[in-house]
Amino acid sequence: MRDTSVIGVCRGDIGRAMETGEKDVAIKVLFCGICHSDVHNAKSEWGQSFYPMVPGHEIAGEVIEVGSKVGKFKVGEKVGVGCMVQSCRSCKSCGENLENYCPGMILTYGSKDIDGSITQGGYSDMVVVDEHFVISIPDGLPLEAAAPLLCAGITVYSPLLYFGLAKPDLHVGVVGLGGVGHMAVKFAKAFGAKVTVISTSPNKRTEAIEHLGADSFVVSREKDQMQAAKGTLDGIIDTVSAVHPLLPLLELLKAHGKLIIVGLPEKPLELSAFPLVGARKMVAGSCIGGIKETQEMINFAAKHDVKPDIEIIPIDDLNKAMERLVKADVKYRFVIDIGNTL
């Protein structure tokens, strides 16, 4: 008997409706990444969750059916689905290809759909999604590698570009070296930036520099290391989802530097105005990216060989993987082999 006590998995007759509408694409799910947000949502740690829940918003697979008015995709093509499956298509954000900031954006799972049902995600053998929210996976990019890019990848790619940090002459800091953080290192390096990893774990130094290609490593608990790094960074991508102090990070920034938060701690972070005002520093946030930008990110990753470090698991090991993820016992993203094990 498969253990689904933590979250659910489903086949095509469970979850969101499987009928393929005229603008819909039916996708056979082959791989699905496990995002840390799946754990938070399964445990209802970010507010009210809807049960039964089938998580999963790092979906990669193959088109098996298309609606009569679908023009972008054909049966047999490799595709993916990220964190959202619908938006209003009429607001300013949607008009600017920023569906991720649409007030009516519908998440891939755990959101109320247009018909009133609750969306269900990619821990399943099939999903049906409006073609607008389907991403084409380029040849040469393996599906298992593409899946985590649809959340972890775009989460860091978007702010690096938007805040002007995707440049060879800049020095970028990355706080946290997990599933999202290691992608921040890889994309920043692919853009040509100098990268410093900031972590509480000194044992990650060798991995960060020798394997991921970071230029330097700072242990945030070591005052002398933090002091030596003061005023050296043009920007920081903060991926940590636990409560942590911001002031030491702000001190690492040059004047006019930017601290961009992409992690989601459960409790508010403390922020003093003095370091912001004194050197025109900025604290900002960023949430995934729009569909156009997500496609650009996938294409960039394929061209520059930017791929996540993954551990592929069978669906029967899902709950064990969730437990390991909470303990940060993965390098750096679990990906479920849906096609062969569900």
Tab-separated table of C-alpha atoms in Angstrom:
chain	number	residue	atom	x	y	z
A	1	MET	CA	0.000	0.000	0.000
A	2	ARG	CA	1.501	3.325	-1.037
A	3	ASP	CA	1.990	5.712	1.899
A	4	THR	CA	0.309	9.045	1.164
A	5	SER	CA	-0.047	10.259	4.732
A	6	VAL	CA	1.858	13.514	4.174
A	7	ILE	CA	0.406	14.566	0.814
A	8	GLY	CA	-1.458	12.963	-2.033
A	9	VAL	CA	-0.547	11.554	-5.398
A	10	CYS	CA	-3.107	10.973	-8.091
A	11	ARG	CA	-3.904	9.462	-11.423
A	12	GLY	CA	-5.823	11.118	-14.213
A	13	ASP	CA	-9.281	10.558	-12.773
A	14	ILE	CA	-8.499	12.432	-9.554
A	15	GLY	CA	-7.770	16.111	-8.912
A	16	ARG	CA	-8.627	18.883	-11.354
A	17	ALA	CA	-10.891	18.068	-14.275
A	18	MET	CA	-9.152	16.109	-17.022
A	19	GLU	CA	-11.361	17.212	-19.922
A	20	THR	CA	-9.294	18.953	-22.601
A	21	GLY	CA	-10.900	22.263	-23.556
A	22	GLU	CA	-10.394	23.978	-26.891
A	23	LYS	CA	-7.354	25.938	-25.651
A	24	ASP	CA	-6.038	23.228	-23.327
A	25	VAL	CA	-3.019	20.975	-23.526
A	26	ALA	CA	-3.131	17.542	-21.887
A	27	ILE	CA	0.284	16.524	-20.582
A	28	LYS	CA	1.573	13.140	-19.502
A	29	VAL	CA	3.684	13.975	-16.453
A	30	LEU	CA	7.079	12.288	-16.574
A	31	PHE	CA	8.970	14.227	-13.884
A	32	CYS	CA	8.020	16.604	-11.082
A	33	GLY	CA	10.382	18.470	-8.797
A	34	ILE	CA	9.765	18.753	-5.054
A	35	CYS	CA	9.815	22.386	-3.964
A	36	HIS	CA	10.159	23.353	-0.301
A	37	SER	CA	6.878	25.203	-0.694
A	38	ASP	CA	5.228	21.810	-1.236
A	39	VAL	CA	6.148	20.961	2.359
A	40	HIS	CA	4.855	24.292	3.684
A	41	ASN	CA	1.574	23.931	1.811
A	42	ALA	CA	1.104	20.284	2.760
A	43	LYS	CA	1.434	21.283	6.404
A	44	SER	CA	-0.690	24.424	5.958
A	45	GLU	CA	2.161	26.589	7.267
A	46	TRP	CA	1.471	29.530	4.945
A	47	GLY	CA	-2.184	29.948	5.719
A	48	GLN	CA	-5.182	27.762	4.981
A	49	SER	CA	-4.495	24.856	2.648
A	50	PHE	CA	-7.186	22.912	0.828
A	51	TYR	CA	-7.337	19.136	1.199
A	52	PRO	CA	-7.113	16.692	-0.396
A	53	MET	CA	-3.977	18.221	-1.908
A	54	VAL	CA	-1.829	17.051	-4.783
A	55	PRO	CA	1.251	19.317	-4.800
A	56	GLY	CA	3.797	19.819	-7.535
A	57	HIS	CA	4.559	22.899	-9.648
A	58	GLU	CA	7.780	21.808	-11.328
A	59	ILE	CA	6.176	19.635	-13.997
A	60	ALA	CA	7.854	18.224	-17.088
A	61	GLY	CA	6.333	15.800	-19.557
A	62	GLU	CA	4.955	15.169	-23.002
A	63	VAL	CA	1.890	16.486	-24.816
A	64	ILE	CA	-0.671	13.719	-25.321
A	65	GLU	CA	-3.673	15.744	-26.503
A	66	VAL	CA	-4.430	19.304	-27.604
A	67	GLY	CA	-7.657	21.247	-27.857
A	68	SER	CA	-9.156	22.284	-31.175
A	69	LYS	CA	-7.868	25.875	-30.935
A	70	VAL	CA	-4.379	25.147	-29.597
A	71	GLY	CA	-1.764	26.587	-31.931
A	72	LYS	CA	1.482	26.484	-29.965
A	73	PHE	CA	1.879	22.782	-29.213
A	74	LYS	CA	1.557	19.402	-30.882
A	75	VAL	CA	1.194	15.869	-29.556
A	76	GLY	CA	4.578	14.391	-28.657
A	77	GLU	CA	6.340	17.671	-27.823
A	78	LYS	CA	8.301	18.103	-24.585
A	79	VAL	CA	6.720	20.677	-22.297
A	80	GLY	CA	6.595	21.919	-18.731
A	81	VAL	CA	4.287	23.697	-16.299
A	82	GLY	CA	5.462	25.926	-13.492
A	83	CYS	CA	3.788	27.644	-10.565
A	84	MET	CA	0.663	29.039	-12.237
A	85	VAL	CA	-2.009	27.804	-14.611
A	86	GLN	CA	-4.262	30.814	-15.174
A	87	SER	CA	-4.576	34.593	-14.793
A	88	CYS	CA	-7.139	37.245	-15.704
A	89	ARG	CA	-5.379	38.171	-19.003
A	90	SER	CA	-6.799	41.716	-18.812
A	91	CYS	CA	-4.977	43.568	-16.006
A	92	LYS	CA	-1.855	45.717	-16.382
A	93	SER	CA	0.426	42.938	-15.140
A	94	CYS	CA	-0.965	40.420	-17.618
A	95	GLY	CA	-0.594	42.993	-20.400
A	96	GLU	CA	3.086	43.316	-19.490
A	97	ASN	CA	3.641	39.532	-19.540
A	98	LEU	CA	3.778	39.477	-15.754
A	99	GLU	CA	0.987	37.012	-15.066
A	100	ASN	CA	2.790	36.118	-11.821
A	101	TYR	CA	1.719	39.483	-10.393
A	102	CYS	CA	-1.886	39.306	-11.611
A	103	PRO	CA	-4.359	39.666	-8.712
A	104	GLY	CA	-6.342	36.825	-10.294
A	105	MET	CA	-3.408	34.486	-10.818
A	106	ILE	CA	-4.291	30.839	-10.168
A	107	LEU	CA	-1.604	28.605	-8.724
A	108	THR	CA	-0.877	25.190	-10.169
A	109	TYR	CA	-2.177	23.551	-7.009
A	110	GLY	CA	-4.099	24.618	-3.957
A	111	SER	CA	-5.944	27.496	-5.668
A	112	LYS	CA	-9.582	27.961	-6.555
A	113	ASP	CA	-9.920	27.415	-10.293
A	114	ILE	CA	-12.246	29.273	-12.652
A	115	ASP	CA	-14.925	26.604	-12.225
A	116	GLY	CA	-14.688	26.728	-8.424
A	117	SER	CA	-12.726	23.509	-8.051
A	118	ILE	CA	-9.320	23.367	-6.361
A	119	THR	CA	-6.322	22.993	-8.632
A	120	GLN	CA	-4.122	19.941	-8.164
A	121	GLY	CA	-0.494	19.654	-9.153
A	122	GLY	CA	2.118	17.477	-10.733
A	123	TYR	CA	2.458	14.602	-8.276
A	124	SER	CA	0.164	12.893	-10.769
A	125	ASP	CA	0.373	11.111	-14.088
A	126	MET	CA	-1.486	13.773	-16.075
A	127	VAL	CA	-2.351	17.473	-16.023
A	128	VAL	CA	-4.485	19.613	-18.319
A	129	VAL	CA	-3.405	23.252	-18.673
A	130	ASP	CA	-4.320	26.231	-20.832
A	131	GLU	CA	-1.709	26.457	-23.613
A	132	HIS	CA	-0.722	29.980	-22.542
A	133	PHE	CA	0.766	28.575	-19.335
A	134	VAL	CA	2.645	25.692	-20.935
A	135	ILE	CA	6.398	26.036	-21.470
A	136	SER	CA	8.221	24.447	-24.399
A	137	ILE	CA	11.271	22.428	-23.323
A	138	PRO	CA	14.130	22.761	-25.839
A	139	ASP	CA	15.874	19.739	-27.291
A	140	GLY	CA	19.048	19.004	-25.370
A	141	LEU	CA	17.591	19.909	-21.990
A	142	PRO	CA	16.592	16.688	-20.190
A	143	LEU	CA	13.089	16.760	-18.745
A	144	GLU	CA	14.300	15.784	-15.278
A	145	ALA	CA	16.627	18.804	-15.304
A	146	ALA	CA	14.025	21.138	-16.793
A	147	ALA	CA	11.431	20.460	-14.084
A	148	PRO	CA	13.107	22.340	-11.174
A	149	LEU	CA	13.918	25.274	-13.432
A	150	LEU	CA	10.185	26.025	-13.657
A	151	CYS	CA	10.184	27.211	-10.041
A	152	ALA	CA	13.692	27.315	-8.572
A	153	GLY	CA	15.206	28.524	-11.825
A	154	ILE	CA	12.804	31.331	-12.687
A	155	THR	CA	12.689	32.435	-9.032
A	156	VAL	CA	16.304	33.629	-9.291
A	157	TYR	CA	16.598	34.316	-13.027
A	158	SER	CA	13.855	36.959	-12.927
A	159	PRO	CA	15.280	39.181	-10.133
A	160	LEU	CA	18.824	38.916	-11.486
A	161	LEU	CA	17.571	40.457	-14.728
A	162	TYR	CA	14.994	42.873	-13.356
A	163	PHE	CA	17.319	44.414	-10.774
A	164	GLY	CA	20.213	44.726	-13.192
A	165	LEU	CA	22.454	42.090	-11.623
A	166	ALA	CA	22.903	39.935	-14.736
A	167	LYS	CA	26.137	41.657	-15.765
A	168	PRO	CA	29.766	40.502	-15.911
A	169	ASP	CA	31.143	43.490	-14.003
A	170	LEU	CA	28.986	43.009	-10.902
A	171	HIS	CA	29.466	41.105	-7.634
A	172	VAL	CA	26.412	39.149	-6.515
A	173	GLY	CA	25.832	37.519	-3.139
A	174	VAL	CA	23.632	34.451	-2.684
A	175	VAL	CA	22.237	33.741	0.771
A	176	GLY	CA	21.405	30.079	1.351
A	177	LEU	CA	22.666	27.157	-0.690
A	178	GLY	CA	19.619	24.972	-1.178
A	179	GLY	CA	17.435	24.168	-4.158
A	180	VAL	CA	16.858	27.822	-5.049
A	181	GLY	CA	20.231	29.131	-3.842
A	182	HIS	CA	22.325	26.777	-5.941
A	183	MET	CA	20.383	27.904	-9.016
A	184	ALA	CA	21.113	31.534	-8.124
A	185	VAL	CA	24.823	30.698	-8.137
A	186	LYS	CA	24.581	28.925	-11.490
A	187	PHE	CA	22.568	31.619	-13.256
A	188	ALA	CA	24.657	34.491	-11.851
A	189	LYS	CA	27.820	32.754	-13.034
A	190	ALA	CA	26.232	32.105	-16.436
A	191	PHE	CA	25.596	35.862	-16.685
A	192	GLY	CA	29.279	36.434	-15.948
A	193	ALA	CA	28.940	37.913	-12.468
A	194	LYS	CA	31.317	37.330	-9.590
A	195	VAL	CA	29.468	35.302	-6.944
A	196	THR	CA	29.859	35.051	-3.172
A	197	VAL	CA	27.819	32.488	-1.253
A	198	ILE	CA	26.731	33.503	2.248
A	199	SER	CA	25.794	30.597	4.488
A	200	THR	CA	25.568	29.559	8.118
A	201	SER	CA	27.191	26.218	7.239
A	202	PRO	CA	30.989	26.280	6.821
A	203	ASN	CA	30.923	22.712	5.502
A	204	LYS	CA	29.293	24.001	2.290
A	205	ARG	CA	32.370	26.039	1.316
A	206	THR	CA	34.063	23.358	-0.794
A	207	GLU	CA	30.818	22.434	-2.551
A	208	ALA	CA	30.002	26.077	-3.320
A	209	ILE	CA	33.394	26.943	-4.788
A	210	GLU	CA	34.677	23.730	-6.337
A	211	HIS	CA	31.418	22.231	-7.582
A	212	LEU	CA	29.022	25.123	-8.160
A	213	GLY	CA	31.650	27.634	-9.264
A	214	ALA	CA	31.188	30.383	-6.664
A	215	ASP	CA	34.152	32.760	-6.401
A	216	SER	CA	34.084	33.082	-2.615
A	217	PHE	CA	32.259	31.899	0.473
A	218	VAL	CA	31.350	33.737	3.672
A	219	VAL	CA	30.161	32.084	6.863
A	220	SER	CA	27.533	34.479	8.192
A	221	ARG	CA	28.175	33.453	11.797
A	222	GLU	CA	31.856	34.406	11.559
A	223	LYS	CA	32.195	38.121	12.400
A	224	ASP	CA	35.644	38.470	10.868
A	225	GLN	CA	34.493	37.043	7.545
A	226	MET	CA	31.422	39.273	7.477
A	227	GLN	CA	33.540	42.299	8.369
A	228	ALA	CA	35.966	41.553	5.533
A	229	ALA	CA	33.079	41.340	3.057
A	230	LYS	CA	31.402	44.625	4.071
A	231	GLY	CA	30.591	46.925	1.196
A	232	THR	CA	31.671	44.489	-1.521
A	233	LEU	CA	28.395	43.338	-3.105
A	234	ASP	CA	26.299	45.063	-5.761
A	235	GLY	CA	23.310	42.880	-4.972
A	236	ILE	CA	22.174	39.907	-2.934
A	237	ILE	CA	19.639	37.196	-3.736
A	238	ASP	CA	18.310	36.002	-0.371
A	239	THR	CA	16.780	32.532	-0.743
A	240	VAL	CA	16.395	31.655	2.950
A	241	SER	CA	12.888	30.749	4.134
A	242	ALA	CA	13.737	30.784	7.844
A	243	VAL	CA	13.737	33.889	10.020
A	244	HIS	CA	17.180	35.526	9.857
A	245	PRO	CA	18.688	38.986	10.465
A	246	LEU	CA	18.801	41.371	7.502
A	247	LEU	CA	21.138	44.030	8.926
A	248	PRO	CA	24.330	41.940	8.499
A	249	LEU	CA	23.349	41.319	4.876
A	250	LEU	CA	22.679	44.995	4.199
A	251	GLU	CA	26.152	45.783	5.523
A	252	LEU	CA	27.644	43.599	2.796
A	253	LEU	CA	26.156	45.814	0.088
A	254	LYS	CA	27.874	48.696	-1.608
A	255	ALA	CA	26.084	52.042	-1.686
A	256	HIS	CA	22.994	51.739	-3.913
A	257	GLY	CA	23.089	47.950	-3.423
A	258	LYS	CA	20.009	45.762	-3.597
A	259	LEU	CA	18.887	42.985	-1.265
A	260	ILE	CA	16.263	40.909	-3.075
A	261	ILE	CA	14.233	38.491	-0.988
A	262	VAL	CA	12.837	35.396	-2.699
A	263	GLY	CA	12.518	33.151	0.368
A	264	LEU	CA	9.321	33.162	2.433
A	265	PRO	CA	9.915	32.965	6.198
A	266	GLU	CA	6.831	32.152	8.255
A	267	LYS	CA	7.350	35.164	10.543
A	268	PRO	CA	8.139	38.823	9.707
A	269	LEU	CA	11.761	39.883	9.280
A	270	GLU	CA	13.117	42.865	11.209
A	271	LEU	CA	14.329	45.778	9.107
A	272	SER	CA	15.940	49.060	10.229
A	273	ALA	CA	15.610	52.158	8.053
A	274	PHE	CA	19.076	53.508	8.890
A	275	PRO	CA	21.204	51.332	6.574
A	276	LEU	CA	18.743	51.950	3.743
A	277	VAL	CA	18.676	55.713	4.081
A	278	GLY	CA	22.367	56.060	4.842
A	279	ALA	CA	23.602	54.499	1.600
A	280	ARG	CA	20.532	54.428	-0.656
A	281	LYS	CA	20.240	50.670	-0.310
A	282	MET	CA	17.153	48.766	-1.341
A	283	VAL	CA	15.251	45.776	0.022
A	284	ALA	CA	12.899	44.238	-2.517
A	285	GLY	CA	11.063	41.025	-3.255
A	286	SER	CA	10.482	38.917	-6.329
A	287	CYS	CA	8.070	36.096	-7.133
A	288	ILE	CA	8.852	33.643	-9.939
A	289	GLY	CA	8.368	35.239	-13.395
A	290	GLY	CA	5.845	35.644	-16.171
A	291	ILE	CA	5.313	33.023	-18.867
A	292	LYS	CA	7.328	34.892	-21.515
A	293	GLU	CA	10.249	35.290	-19.131
A	294	THR	CA	10.001	31.667	-17.985
A	295	GLN	CA	10.303	30.526	-21.598
A	296	GLU	CA	13.302	32.820	-22.048
A	297	MET	CA	14.852	31.351	-18.897
A	298	ILE	CA	14.395	27.777	-20.130
A	299	ASN	CA	15.924	28.685	-23.487
A	300	PHE	CA	18.869	30.407	-21.775
A	301	ALA	CA	19.415	27.400	-19.519
A	302	ALA	CA	19.461	25.054	-22.499
A	303	LYS	CA	21.866	27.267	-24.452
A	304	HIS	CA	24.285	27.798	-21.562
A	305	ASP	CA	23.960	24.346	-19.976
A	306	VAL	CA	22.519	25.668	-16.718
A	307	LYS	CA	21.003	22.658	-14.987
A	308	PRO	CA	20.047	21.922	-11.376
A	309	ASP	CA	21.780	19.255	-9.329
A	310	ILE	CA	19.066	16.683	-8.735
A	311	GLU	CA	18.341	13.413	-6.997
A	312	ILE	CA	15.730	11.355	-8.833
A	313	ILE	CA	13.382	9.339	-6.619
A	314	PRO	CA	10.488	6.933	-7.174
A	315	ILE	CA	7.051	8.085	-6.051
A	316	ASP	CA	7.088	5.539	-3.200
A	317	ASP	CA	9.970	7.478	-1.588
A	318	LEU	CA	8.051	10.769	-1.609
A	319	ASN	CA	7.391	11.057	2.110
A	320	LYS	CA	10.986	10.115	2.957
A	321	ALA	CA	12.145	12.787	0.550
A	322	MET	CA	9.890	15.334	2.247
A	323	GLU	CA	11.435	14.459	5.602
A	324	ARG	CA	14.936	14.752	4.179
A	325	LEU	CA	14.065	18.073	2.530
A	326	VAL	CA	13.051	19.547	5.875
A	327	LYS	CA	16.505	18.529	7.174
A	328	ALA	CA	18.206	20.031	4.088
A	329	ASP	CA	19.444	16.532	3.256
A	330	VAL	CA	19.474	16.861	-0.528
A	331	LYS	CA	21.825	18.249	-3.160
A	332	TYR	CA	19.939	20.136	-4.309
A	333	ARG	CA	16.515	19.192	-5.665
A	334	PHE	CA	14.466	16.027	-5.466
A	335	VAL	CA	12.758	15.111	-8.720
A	336	ILE	CA	10.067	12.424	-8.772
A	337	ASP	CA	10.267	9.945	-11.642
A	338	ILE	CA	6.533	10.009	-12.290
A	339	GLY	CA	6.642	8.293	-15.665
A	340	ASN	CA	8.299	5.114	-14.425
A	341	THR	CA	6.990	4.836	-10.871
A	342	LEU	CA	3.395	6.121	-10.686
